[in-house]
CSV table of C-alpha atoms in Angstrom, one decimal:
chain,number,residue,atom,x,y,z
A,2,UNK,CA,-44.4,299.9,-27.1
A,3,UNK,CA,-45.8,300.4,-23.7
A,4,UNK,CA,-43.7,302.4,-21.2
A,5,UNK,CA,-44.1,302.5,-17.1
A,6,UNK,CA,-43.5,305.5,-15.3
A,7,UNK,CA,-43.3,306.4,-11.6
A,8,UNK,CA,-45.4,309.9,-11.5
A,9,UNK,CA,-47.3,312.9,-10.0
A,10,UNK,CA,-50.9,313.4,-11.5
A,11,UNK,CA,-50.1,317.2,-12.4
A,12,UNK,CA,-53.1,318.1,-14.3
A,13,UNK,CA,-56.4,316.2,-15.7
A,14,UNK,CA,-59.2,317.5,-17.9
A,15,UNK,CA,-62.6,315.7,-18.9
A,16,UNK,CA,-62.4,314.9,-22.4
A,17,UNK,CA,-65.5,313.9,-23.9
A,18,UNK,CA,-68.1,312.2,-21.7
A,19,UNK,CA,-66.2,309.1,-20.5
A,20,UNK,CA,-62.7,309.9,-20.9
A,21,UNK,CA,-59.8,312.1,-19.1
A,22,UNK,CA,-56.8,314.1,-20.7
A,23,UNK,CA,-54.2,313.6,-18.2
A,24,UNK,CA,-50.9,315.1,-17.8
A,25,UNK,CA,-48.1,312.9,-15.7
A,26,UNK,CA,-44.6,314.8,-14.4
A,27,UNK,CA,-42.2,311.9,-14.4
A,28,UNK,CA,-38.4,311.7,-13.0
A,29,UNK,CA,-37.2,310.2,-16.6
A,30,UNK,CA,-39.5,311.6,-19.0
A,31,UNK,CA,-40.8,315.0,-17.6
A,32,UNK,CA,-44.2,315.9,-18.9
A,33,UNK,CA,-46.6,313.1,-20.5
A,34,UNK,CA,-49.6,313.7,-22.2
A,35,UNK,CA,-52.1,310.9,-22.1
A,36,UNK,CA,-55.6,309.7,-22.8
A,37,UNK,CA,-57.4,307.9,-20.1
A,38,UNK,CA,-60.3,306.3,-21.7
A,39,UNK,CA,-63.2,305.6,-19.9
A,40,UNK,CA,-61.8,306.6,-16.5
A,41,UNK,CA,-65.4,308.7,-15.5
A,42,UNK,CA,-67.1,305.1,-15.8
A,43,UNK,CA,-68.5,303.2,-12.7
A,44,UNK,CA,-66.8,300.5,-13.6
A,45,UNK,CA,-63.4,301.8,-15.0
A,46,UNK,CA,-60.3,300.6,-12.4
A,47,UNK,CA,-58.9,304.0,-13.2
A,48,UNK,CA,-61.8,305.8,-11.1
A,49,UNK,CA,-60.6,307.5,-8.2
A,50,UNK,CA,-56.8,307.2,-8.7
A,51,UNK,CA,-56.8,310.6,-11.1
A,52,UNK,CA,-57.0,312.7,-8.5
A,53,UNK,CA,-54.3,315.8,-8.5
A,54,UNK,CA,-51.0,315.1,-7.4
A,55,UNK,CA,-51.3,311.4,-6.5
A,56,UNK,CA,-48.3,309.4,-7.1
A,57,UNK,CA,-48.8,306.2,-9.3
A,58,UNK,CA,-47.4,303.8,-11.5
A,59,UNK,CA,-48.7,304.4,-15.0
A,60,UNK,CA,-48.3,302.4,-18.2
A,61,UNK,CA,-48.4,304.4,-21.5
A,62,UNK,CA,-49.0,303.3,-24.9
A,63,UNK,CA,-49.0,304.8,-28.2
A,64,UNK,CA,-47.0,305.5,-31.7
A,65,UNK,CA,-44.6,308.3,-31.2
A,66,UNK,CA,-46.0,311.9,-32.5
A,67,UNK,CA,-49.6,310.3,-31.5
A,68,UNK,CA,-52.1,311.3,-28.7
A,69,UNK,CA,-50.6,308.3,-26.2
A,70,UNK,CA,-52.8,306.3,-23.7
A,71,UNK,CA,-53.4,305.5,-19.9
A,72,UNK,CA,-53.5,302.0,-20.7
A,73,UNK,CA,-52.4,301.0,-16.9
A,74,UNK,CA,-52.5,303.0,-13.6
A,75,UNK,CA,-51.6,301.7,-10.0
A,76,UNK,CA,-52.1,304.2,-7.3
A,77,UNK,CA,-49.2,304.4,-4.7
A,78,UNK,CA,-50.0,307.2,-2.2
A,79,UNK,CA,-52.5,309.5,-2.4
A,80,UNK,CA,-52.5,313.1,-0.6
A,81,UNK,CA,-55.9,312.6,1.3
A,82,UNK,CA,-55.1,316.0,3.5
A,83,UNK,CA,-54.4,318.2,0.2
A,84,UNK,CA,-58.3,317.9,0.2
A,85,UNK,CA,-58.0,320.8,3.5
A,86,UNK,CA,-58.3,324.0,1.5
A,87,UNK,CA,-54.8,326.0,3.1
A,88,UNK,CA,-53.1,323.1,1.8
A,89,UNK,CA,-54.8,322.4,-1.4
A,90,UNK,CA,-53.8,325.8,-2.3
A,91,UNK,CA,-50.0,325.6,-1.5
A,92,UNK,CA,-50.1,322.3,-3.4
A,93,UNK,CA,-51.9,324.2,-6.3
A,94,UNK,CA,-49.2,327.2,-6.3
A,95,UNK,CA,-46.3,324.6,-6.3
A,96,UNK,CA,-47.6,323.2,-9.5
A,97,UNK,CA,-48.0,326.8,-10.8
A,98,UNK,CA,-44.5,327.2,-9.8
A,99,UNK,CA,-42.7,324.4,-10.9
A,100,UNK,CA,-44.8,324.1,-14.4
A,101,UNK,CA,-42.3,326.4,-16.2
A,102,UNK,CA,-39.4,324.3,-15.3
A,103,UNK,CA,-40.4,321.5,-16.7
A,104,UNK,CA,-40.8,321.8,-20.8
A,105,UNK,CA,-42.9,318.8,-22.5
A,106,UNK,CA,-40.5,316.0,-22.6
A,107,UNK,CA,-37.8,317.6,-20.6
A,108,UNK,CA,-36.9,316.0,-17.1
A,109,UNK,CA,-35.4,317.3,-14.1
A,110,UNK,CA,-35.1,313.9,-11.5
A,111,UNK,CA,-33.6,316.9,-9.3
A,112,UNK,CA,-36.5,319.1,-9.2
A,113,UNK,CA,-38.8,316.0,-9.8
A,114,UNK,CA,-37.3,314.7,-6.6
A,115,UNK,CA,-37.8,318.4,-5.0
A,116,UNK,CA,-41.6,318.3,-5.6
A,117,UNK,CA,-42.5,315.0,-5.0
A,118,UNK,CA,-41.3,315.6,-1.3
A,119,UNK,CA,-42.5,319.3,-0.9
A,120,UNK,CA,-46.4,318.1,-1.7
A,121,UNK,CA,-45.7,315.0,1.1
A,122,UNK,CA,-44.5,318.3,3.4
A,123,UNK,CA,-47.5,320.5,2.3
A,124,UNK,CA,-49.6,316.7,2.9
A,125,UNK,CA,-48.8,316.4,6.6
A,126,UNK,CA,-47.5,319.3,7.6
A,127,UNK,CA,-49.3,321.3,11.2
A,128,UNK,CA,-51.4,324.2,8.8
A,129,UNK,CA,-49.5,327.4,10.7
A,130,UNK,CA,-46.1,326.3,9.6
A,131,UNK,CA,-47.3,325.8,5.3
A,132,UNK,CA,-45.9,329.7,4.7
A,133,UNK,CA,-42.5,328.9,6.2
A,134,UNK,CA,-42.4,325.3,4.3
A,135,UNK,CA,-43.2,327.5,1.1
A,136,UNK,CA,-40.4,329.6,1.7
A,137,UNK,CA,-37.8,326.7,2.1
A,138,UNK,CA,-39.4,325.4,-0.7
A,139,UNK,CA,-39.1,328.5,-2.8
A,140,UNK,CA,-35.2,328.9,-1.7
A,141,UNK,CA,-34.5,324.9,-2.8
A,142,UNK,CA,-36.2,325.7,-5.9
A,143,UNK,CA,-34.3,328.7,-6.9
A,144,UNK,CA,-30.9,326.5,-5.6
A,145,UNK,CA,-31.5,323.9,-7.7
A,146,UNK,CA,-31.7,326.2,-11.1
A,147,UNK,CA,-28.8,327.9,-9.6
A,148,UNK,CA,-29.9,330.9,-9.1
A,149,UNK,CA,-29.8,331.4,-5.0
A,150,UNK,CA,-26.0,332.5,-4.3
A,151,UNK,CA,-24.8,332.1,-0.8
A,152,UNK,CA,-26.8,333.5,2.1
A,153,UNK,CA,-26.6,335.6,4.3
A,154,UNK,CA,-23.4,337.1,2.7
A,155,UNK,CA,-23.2,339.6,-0.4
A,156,UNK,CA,-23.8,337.5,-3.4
A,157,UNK,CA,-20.5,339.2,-4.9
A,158,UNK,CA,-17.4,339.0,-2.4
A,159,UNK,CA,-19.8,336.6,0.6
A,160,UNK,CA,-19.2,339.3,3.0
A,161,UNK,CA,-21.9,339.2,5.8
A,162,UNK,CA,-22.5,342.8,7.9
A,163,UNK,CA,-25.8,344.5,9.4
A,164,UNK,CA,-26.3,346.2,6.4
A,165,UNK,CA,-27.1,344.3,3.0
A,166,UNK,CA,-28.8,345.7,-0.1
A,167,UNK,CA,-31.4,344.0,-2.3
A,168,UNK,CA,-29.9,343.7,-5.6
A,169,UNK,CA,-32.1,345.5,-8.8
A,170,UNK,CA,-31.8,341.7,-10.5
A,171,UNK,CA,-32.0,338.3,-9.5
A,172,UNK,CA,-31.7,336.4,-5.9
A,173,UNK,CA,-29.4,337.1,-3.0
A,174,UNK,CA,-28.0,340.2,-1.1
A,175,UNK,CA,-25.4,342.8,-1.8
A,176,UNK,CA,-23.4,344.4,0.8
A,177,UNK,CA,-22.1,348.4,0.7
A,178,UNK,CA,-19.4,348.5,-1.5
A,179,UNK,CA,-21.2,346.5,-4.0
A,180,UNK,CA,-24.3,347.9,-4.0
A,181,UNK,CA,-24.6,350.3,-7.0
A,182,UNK,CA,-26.8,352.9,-5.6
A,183,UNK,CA,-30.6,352.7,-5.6
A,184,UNK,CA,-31.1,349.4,-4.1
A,185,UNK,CA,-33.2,348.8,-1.2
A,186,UNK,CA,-31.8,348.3,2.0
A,187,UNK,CA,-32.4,344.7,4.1
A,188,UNK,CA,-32.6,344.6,7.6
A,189,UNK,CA,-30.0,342.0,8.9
A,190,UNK,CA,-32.9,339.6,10.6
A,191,UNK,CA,-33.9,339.3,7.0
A,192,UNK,CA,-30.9,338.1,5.4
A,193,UNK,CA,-30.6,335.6,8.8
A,194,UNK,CA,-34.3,334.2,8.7
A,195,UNK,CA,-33.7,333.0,5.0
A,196,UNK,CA,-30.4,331.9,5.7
A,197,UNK,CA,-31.6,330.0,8.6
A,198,UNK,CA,-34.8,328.3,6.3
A,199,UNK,CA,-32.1,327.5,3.7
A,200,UNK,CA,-29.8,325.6,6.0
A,201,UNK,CA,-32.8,323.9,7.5
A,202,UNK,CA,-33.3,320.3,6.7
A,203,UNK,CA,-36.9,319.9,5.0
A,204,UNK,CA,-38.0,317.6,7.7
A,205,UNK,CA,-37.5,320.2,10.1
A,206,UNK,CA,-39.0,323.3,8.4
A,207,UNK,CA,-42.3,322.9,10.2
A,208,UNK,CA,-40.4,322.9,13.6
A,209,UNK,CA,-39.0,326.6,12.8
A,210,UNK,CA,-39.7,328.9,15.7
A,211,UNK,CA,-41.3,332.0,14.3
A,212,UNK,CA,-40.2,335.0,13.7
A,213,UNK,CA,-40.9,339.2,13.4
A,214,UNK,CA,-39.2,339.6,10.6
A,215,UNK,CA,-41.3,336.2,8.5
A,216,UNK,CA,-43.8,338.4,6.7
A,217,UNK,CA,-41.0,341.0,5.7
A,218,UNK,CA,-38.8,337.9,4.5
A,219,UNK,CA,-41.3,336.3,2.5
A,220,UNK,CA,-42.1,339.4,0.7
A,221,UNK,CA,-38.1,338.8,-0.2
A,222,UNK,CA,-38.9,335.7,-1.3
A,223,UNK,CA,-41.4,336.7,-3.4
A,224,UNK,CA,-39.6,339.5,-4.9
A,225,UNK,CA,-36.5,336.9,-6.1
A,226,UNK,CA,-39.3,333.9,-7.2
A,227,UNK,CA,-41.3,337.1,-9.6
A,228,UNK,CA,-37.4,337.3,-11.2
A,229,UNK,CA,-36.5,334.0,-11.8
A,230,UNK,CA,-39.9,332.9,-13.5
A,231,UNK,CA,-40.1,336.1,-15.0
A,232,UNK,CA,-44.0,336.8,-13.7
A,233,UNK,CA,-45.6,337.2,-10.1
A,234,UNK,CA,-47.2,333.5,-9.8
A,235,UNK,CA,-50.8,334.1,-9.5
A,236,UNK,CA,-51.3,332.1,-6.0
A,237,UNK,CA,-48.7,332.6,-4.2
A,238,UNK,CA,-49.9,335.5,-2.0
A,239,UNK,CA,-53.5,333.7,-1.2
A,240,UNK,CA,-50.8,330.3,-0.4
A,241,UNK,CA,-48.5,332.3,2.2
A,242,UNK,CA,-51.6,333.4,3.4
């Protein structure tokens, strides 16, 4: 029986000479695998609308256990700035971010929700302010898998003081008496640059005054997002630029 989903184009490969193999993330469904017949043809009404990340409307057919298809596809925005290569390639590392979290046939509406506005951010956004957008991305990422504790304060006790220690696992500070020995110290503007991105409305993140201590903070960053998906994601360094 045919199904409609609201979804994100998240990955597409030519199959055949005609056809596409397509790959929707959906808020109810997650990942769906589908077959877009024909959708290289002049005259197909698919062509055009398969272009990465779009958000559509898509009607999906097929027995259960079976290769299911594209049988219906209405385009409802499409991300005509992603095609400016800075932001193509934050778009790109968000998909390489979020692709672990979401399982074949496992759904998230909470992290769906999360991506679906962070490309519309990445879309529009003034192209000096993607790496700080990528960070308050990266923190609302990790918050919603519930693994950022409370910042700025030690992610033990929430003490806040001038000197924090990065912990040897996981996300968040820890201050002196919990630190263990061996941790690396945190300068305080650190702790309070991430904490300020974190508390930051989305909307706003582009409107962030910069600071001295950015590059220093996103290496942070970095450090907690290599823990939680268990790898250092392969574009993230050429996204934050």
């Amino acid at each position: 029986m045919p199904t409609a989903h609201r979804a994100l184009i998240w990955s597409r490969h030519d199959f055949r000479e005609s056809s596409r193999l397509v790959t929707l993330l959906t808020r109810e469904s997650g990942k769906l695998s589908a077959l877009a017949k024909g959708a290289h043809r002049l005259n197909s009404p698919m062509l055009g609308k398969i272009d990465l990340l779009n958000l559509v409307d898509a009607t999906v057919s097929g027995r259960p256990g079976n290769l299911k298809l594209l049988s219906r596809l209405t385009l409802l925005h499409e991300h005509r700035e992603l095609r400016e290569p800075r932001r193509f390639l934050a778009a790109s590392y968000l998909i390489e971010l979020f692709d672990p979290a979401f399982p074949q046939g496992r759904q998230d509406p909470e992290l769906f929700d999360l991506i679906e506005g962070a490309i519309r951010l990445i879309d529009k956004c003034p192209l000096p302010s993607i790496p700080t957008i990528l960070a308050g991305i990266e923190l609302r990422f990790l918050r919603t898998l519930g693994l950022l504790p409370g910042l700025p304060g030690c992610r033990e006790c929430g003490e806040d003081g001038p000197a924090m220690f990065m912990p040897k696992s996981g996300a968040g500070f820890l201050c002196p008496k919990h630190a263990t020995g061996g941790e690396g110290s945190v300068r305080e503007p650190i702790s309070r640059w991430l904490a300020r991105v974190d508390a930051t409305p989305g909307k706003d993140w582009a409107r962030l005054q910069s600071s001295e201590v950015a590059e220093e903070s996103l290496t942070v960053l970095g450090n907690w997002i290599a823990r939680a998906v268990e790898k250092q994601p392969r574009l993230r360094r050429l996204a934050i630029g």
